[in-house]
Tab-separated table of C-alpha atoms and ligand atoms in Angstrom:
chain	number	residue	atom	x	y	z
A	18	MET	CA	89.023	122.622	101.503
A	19	ALA	CA	87.378	125.643	102.949
A	20	GLN	CA	89.603	127.432	105.342
A	21	PRO	CA	88.638	126.341	109.057
A	22	ASP	CA	88.173	128.871	111.806
A	23	ILE	CA	90.827	128.301	114.347
A	24	VAL	CA	90.066	129.361	117.903
A	25	VAL	CA	93.097	129.398	120.348
A	26	VAL	CA	92.387	129.145	124.017
A	27	ALA	CA	94.599	129.024	127.174
A	28	ASP	CA	94.610	125.310	128.008
A	29	ALA	CA	92.947	121.981	128.020
A	30	ALA	CA	90.358	123.209	130.727
A	31	ALA	CA	89.453	126.195	128.745
A	32	LEU	CA	89.266	123.905	125.907
A	33	ALA	CA	86.654	121.759	127.281
A	34	GLN	CA	84.522	124.677	128.464
A	35	GLU	CA	84.536	126.206	125.145
A	36	ALA	CA	83.660	122.992	123.442
A	37	ALA	CA	80.808	122.273	125.877
A	38	ARG	CA	79.462	125.981	125.337
A	39	ARG	CA	79.469	125.217	121.448
A	40	LEU	CA	77.861	121.897	121.943
A	41	ILE	CA	75.026	123.552	123.843
A	42	ASP	CA	74.568	126.417	121.246
A	43	ARG	CA	73.991	123.699	118.524
A	44	VAL	CA	71.710	121.475	120.270
A	45	GLY	CA	69.916	123.904	122.711
A	46	THR	CA	66.479	124.419	121.348
A	47	LYS	CA	66.078	121.830	118.585
A	48	ASP	CA	63.276	119.293	118.713
A	49	ARG	CA	65.790	116.735	117.988
A	50	ALA	CA	69.390	117.128	117.869
A	51	ALA	CA	72.369	114.653	116.900
A	52	VAL	CA	75.924	114.731	118.176
A	53	CYS	CA	78.581	112.587	116.771
A	54	LEU	CA	81.168	111.842	119.559
A	55	THR	CA	84.954	110.975	119.010
A	56	GLY	CA	87.127	108.741	120.949
A	57	GLY	CA	90.892	108.985	122.047
A	58	SER	CA	91.956	110.950	124.945
A	59	SER	CA	91.115	114.590	123.785
A	60	PRO	CA	87.385	114.705	124.584
A	61	ALA	CA	87.772	113.105	127.988
A	62	ASP	CA	87.744	116.498	129.935
A	63	LEU	CA	84.558	117.716	127.784
A	64	TYR	CA	82.697	114.530	128.565
A	65	ARG	CA	83.481	114.745	132.180
A	66	LEU	CA	82.275	118.252	132.154
A	67	LEU	CA	78.887	117.355	130.496
A	68	GLY	CA	78.251	114.863	133.315
A	69	GLU	CA	78.613	117.609	136.028
A	70	GLN	CA	76.866	120.771	137.057
A	71	PRO	CA	76.430	123.481	135.529
A	72	TRP	CA	76.523	121.692	132.170
A	73	ARG	CA	74.423	118.775	132.959
A	74	ASP	CA	71.448	120.791	133.563
A	75	LYS	CA	72.038	122.764	130.294
A	76	VAL	CA	71.788	119.438	128.149
A	77	PRO	CA	68.343	118.714	126.804
A	78	TRP	CA	69.000	114.837	127.311
A	79	ASP	CA	65.733	113.801	126.058
A	80	ARG	CA	66.132	115.406	122.756
A	81	VAL	CA	69.788	114.720	122.131
A	82	HIS	CA	70.956	111.653	120.333
A	83	TRP	CA	74.540	110.596	120.669
A	84	PHE	CA	76.530	108.799	117.821
A	85	ILE	CA	80.158	108.011	117.577
A	86	GLY	CA	82.412	108.825	114.573
A	87	ASP	CA	84.495	105.636	115.051
A	88	ASP	CA	85.088	102.744	117.427
A	89	ARG	CA	87.559	100.121	118.068
A	90	PHE	CA	86.047	96.631	117.421
A	91	VAL	CA	86.031	95.428	121.124
A	92	PRO	CA	83.155	95.014	123.496
A	93	GLU	CA	81.883	98.168	125.087
A	94	ALA	CA	83.262	97.145	128.426
A	95	ASP	CA	86.869	96.998	127.086
A	96	PRO	CA	88.828	100.115	128.049
A	97	LEU	CA	89.603	100.552	124.504
A	98	SER	CA	86.006	101.185	123.475
A	99	ASN	CA	85.232	104.819	122.431
A	100	MET	CA	81.525	104.543	123.301
A	101	GLY	CA	82.302	102.715	126.483
A	102	MET	CA	84.475	105.705	127.376
A	103	ALA	CA	81.679	108.215	126.808
A	104	ARG	CA	79.147	106.072	128.723
A	105	ARG	CA	81.581	105.856	131.635
A	106	LEU	CA	82.563	109.613	131.512
A	107	PHE	CA	78.913	110.891	131.345
A	108	LEU	CA	76.076	109.017	129.470
A	109	ASN	CA	75.971	106.748	132.336
A	110	ARG	CA	75.755	109.696	134.762
A	111	VAL	CA	72.950	111.518	133.370
A	112	ARG	CA	69.373	111.194	132.307
A	113	ALA	CA	70.251	110.147	128.709
A	114	PRO	CA	67.532	107.680	127.532
A	115	SER	CA	69.068	104.601	126.374
A	116	GLU	CA	67.200	104.842	122.807
A	117	ASN	CA	69.088	107.952	122.352
A	118	ILE	CA	72.481	106.458	122.508
A	119	HIS	CA	73.656	104.899	119.137
A	120	PRO	CA	76.825	102.568	119.698
A	121	ILE	CA	78.508	100.884	116.730
A	122	ALA	CA	77.633	97.234	117.018
A	123	THR	CA	80.934	95.806	117.856
A	124	ASN	CA	79.403	92.486	118.610
A	125	ALA	CA	78.533	92.018	114.806
A	126	ASN	CA	80.548	89.267	112.960
A	127	ASP	CA	83.122	91.687	111.481
A	128	PRO	CA	83.905	95.437	111.355
A	129	GLU	CA	82.469	95.506	107.791
A	130	GLY	CA	79.242	94.028	109.035
A	131	ALA	CA	79.129	96.406	111.772
A	132	ALA	CA	79.630	99.450	109.437
A	133	ARG	CA	76.747	98.133	107.256
A	134	LEU	CA	74.497	97.964	110.584
A	135	TYR	CA	75.643	101.549	111.477
A	136	GLU	CA	75.075	102.942	108.201
A	137	ALA	CA	71.450	101.328	108.334
A	138	GLU	CA	70.848	102.954	111.563
A	139	LEU	CA	72.083	106.488	110.667
A	140	LYS	CA	69.730	106.337	107.564
A	141	ARG	CA	66.860	105.326	109.535
A	142	PHE	CA	67.532	108.152	112.061
A	143	TYR	CA	68.179	110.748	108.987
A	144	GLY	CA	64.982	109.363	107.212
A	145	ALA	CA	66.632	109.021	103.733
A	146	ASP	CA	69.225	107.048	102.048
A	147	ARG	CA	71.125	109.982	100.611
A	148	LEU	CA	72.492	112.909	102.382
A	149	ASP	CA	71.112	116.269	101.321
A	150	PRO	CA	73.692	119.173	101.825
A	151	ALA	CA	70.710	121.289	102.777
A	152	ARG	CA	69.741	119.212	105.713
A	153	SER	CA	72.656	117.903	107.852
A	154	LEU	CA	72.737	114.324	109.519
A	155	PHE	CA	74.285	115.761	112.624
A	156	ASP	CA	74.048	119.082	114.439
A	157	PHE	CA	77.736	118.739	116.075
A	158	VAL	CA	80.531	116.427	115.287
A	159	LEU	CA	83.608	116.238	117.404
A	160	MET	CA	86.964	115.340	116.044
A	161	GLY	CA	90.487	114.453	117.307
A	162	LEU	CA	93.582	114.596	115.577
A	163	GLY	CA	95.879	111.694	115.655
A	164	SER	CA	99.569	112.059	115.805
A	165	ASP	CA	99.862	110.733	112.145
A	166	GLY	CA	97.093	112.993	111.054
A	167	HIS	CA	94.375	110.667	111.057
A	168	ILE	CA	90.867	111.471	112.308
A	169	ALA	CA	88.126	109.002	113.308
A	170	SER	CA	89.665	105.792	112.035
A	171	LEU	CA	90.529	107.296	108.552
A	172	PHE	CA	94.176	106.716	108.627
A	173	PRO	CA	96.651	108.174	105.838
A	174	ARG	CA	96.864	106.155	102.743
A	175	SER	CA	93.816	104.024	103.631
A	176	PRO	CA	91.354	103.364	100.719
A	177	ALA	CA	88.621	104.495	103.053
A	178	LEU	CA	89.708	108.004	102.592
A	179	ASP	CA	88.263	107.869	99.044
A	180	GLU	CA	84.712	106.450	100.185
A	181	LYS	CA	82.173	108.587	98.635
A	182	GLU	CA	79.139	106.303	98.877
A	183	HIS	CA	79.125	104.476	102.113
A	184	TRP	CA	78.658	106.300	105.404
A	185	ALA	CA	80.572	104.001	107.435
A	186	VAL	CA	83.329	101.373	106.776
A	187	GLY	CA	85.002	98.730	108.351
A	188	VAL	CA	88.881	99.159	108.858
A	189	ALA	CA	90.554	95.673	109.266
A	190	GLU	CA	93.974	97.180	110.044
A	191	ALA	CA	94.443	100.435	112.200
A	192	GLY	CA	97.436	102.592	111.218
A	193	MET	CA	98.588	103.364	114.690
A	194	GLU	CA	97.996	102.153	118.106
A	195	PRO	CA	95.878	100.530	119.499
A	196	TYR	CA	96.241	98.013	116.672
A	197	VAL	CA	92.673	96.624	116.794
A	198	PRO	CA	90.197	96.533	113.813
A	199	ARG	CA	87.910	99.732	113.647
A	200	VAL	CA	84.684	101.000	112.367
A	201	SER	CA	84.714	104.441	111.095
A	202	LEU	CA	82.333	106.957	109.394
A	203	THR	CA	83.346	108.327	106.183
A	204	PHE	CA	84.262	112.140	105.241
A	205	PRO	CA	80.835	112.595	103.419
A	206	ALA	CA	78.827	111.274	106.539
A	207	LEU	CA	81.087	113.245	109.274
A	208	ALA	CA	80.689	116.346	106.911
A	209	SER	CA	77.063	116.439	107.240
A	210	THR	CA	76.875	118.643	110.184
A	211	GLN	CA	76.061	122.008	111.294
A	212	GLU	CA	79.337	122.268	112.933
A	213	MET	CA	82.424	119.993	112.903
A	214	LEU	CA	84.660	120.953	115.976
A	215	PHE	CA	88.398	119.622	116.180
A	216	LEU	CA	89.707	119.461	119.850
A	217	VAL	CA	93.544	119.674	119.895
A	218	ASP	CA	95.368	120.242	123.117
A	219	GLY	CA	99.035	119.770	124.217
A	220	ALA	CA	102.355	120.428	123.055
A	221	HIS	CA	102.785	116.849	121.723
A	222	LYS	CA	100.016	117.819	119.062
A	223	ARG	CA	101.930	120.939	117.653
A	224	ASP	CA	103.914	119.234	114.957
A	225	ILE	CA	100.996	117.392	113.522
A	226	LEU	CA	98.754	120.475	113.788
A	227	SER	CA	101.486	122.596	111.937
A	228	ARG	CA	101.692	120.122	109.051
A	229	VAL	CA	97.815	119.996	108.916
A	230	ILE	CA	97.306	123.728	108.876
A	231	SER	CA	100.274	124.175	106.390
A	232	GLY	CA	98.341	122.110	103.909
A	233	GLU	CA	99.954	118.688	103.866
A	234	ASP	CA	97.701	116.043	102.361
A	235	LEU	CA	96.689	114.270	105.661
A	236	PRO	CA	93.300	112.646	106.377
A	237	ALA	CA	92.699	115.776	108.910
A	238	ARG	CA	93.367	118.326	106.032
A	239	ARG	CA	90.901	116.176	103.822
A	240	ALA	CA	88.050	116.491	106.409
A	241	TYR	CA	85.312	118.994	105.668
A	242	SER	CA	81.949	120.262	107.066
A	243	ASP	CA	78.880	121.246	105.048
A	244	GLY	CA	78.344	123.713	108.009
A	245	ASP	CA	81.046	125.297	110.191
A	246	LEU	CA	84.743	123.825	110.564
A	247	VAL	CA	86.316	124.946	113.556
A	248	TRP	CA	89.746	123.788	114.995
A	249	LEU	CA	89.690	124.491	118.670
A	250	ILE	CA	93.088	124.445	120.005
A	251	ASP	CA	95.063	125.302	123.288
A	252	ARG	CA	98.313	127.512	123.427
A	253	ALA	CA	100.510	124.400	123.917
A	254	ALA	CA	99.383	123.017	120.682
A	255	ALA	CA	99.311	126.068	118.801
A	256	PRO	CA	101.912	126.245	116.147
A	257	GLU	CA	104.574	128.936	116.536
A	258	LYS	CA	104.132	131.953	114.243
B	15	6PG	C1	90.276	106.640	117.992
B	15	6PG	C2	89.830	108.045	117.667
B	15	6PG	C3	90.962	108.767	117.091
B	15	6PG	C4	91.377	110.005	117.909
B	15	6PG	C5	92.713	110.698	117.516
B	15	6PG	C6	93.278	111.464	118.744
B	15	6PG	O1	89.327	105.827	118.102
B	15	6PG	O2	91.282	106.560	118.276
B	15	6PG	O3	88.538	108.525	117.521
B	15	6PG	O4	90.559	109.415	115.655
B	15	6PG	O5	90.363	110.988	117.932
B	15	6PG	O6	93.556	109.389	117.417
B	15	6PG	O7	93.301	110.844	119.738
B	15	6PG	P1	93.866	111.407	121.170
B	15	6PG	O8	92.807	112.333	121.588
B	15	6PG	O9	94.078	110.373	122.045
B	15	6PG	O10	95.111	112.159	120.936
């Protein structure tokens, strides 16, 4: 893995501000931009900020498309839904055209079926069936870090970690709570971005972050980006030197 840039900020509030600034930098002037959101609690402050001034006026809502890196196989109204959370915290509060929001179809028959539908949607959006390293699928990919080192719904020891062809996979069993089936993008699809930004805050993340940074073979360590790879962490999560 190429060495990521590690950016340390004071606290969770500063982390959300810096993430918003980076997102705007990536999508700002493009005719069409694609952002891949993440679930979990880490992005909640950022999502709230995007729905509020001054950030709300900085996002070119008509030109940005919103995808999700993984979701729990539950209806969007369920509190466990990642896209549901993004909608509640900001997408429902702004002028984001509904056709610019691309949820995983968690009403499909099963997670694998939903993965196939999402892959087809991503390919349609990208305009090709194969990813070209010179032309990224996303402009900005947000990632969280699970306490077991997972990212998206790519859990330690899962066969999904080795998926090289598919852009999305069904994950029948989650490796940690909440134990509901998932749908996840795969490493190659997530990597097809101008910037992948990890958001890690809080002292409870310090141990797992140290393990990732020290090179342990965890999913988060295997994540890569065709563009920039940045770990944005707050002081509480930063490993002691
Ligand atoms: C999910 C996520 C997952 C998350 C990490 C970190 O669906 O659960 O997308 O990969 O980012 O588990 O979660 P927290 O931000 O809650 O610590």
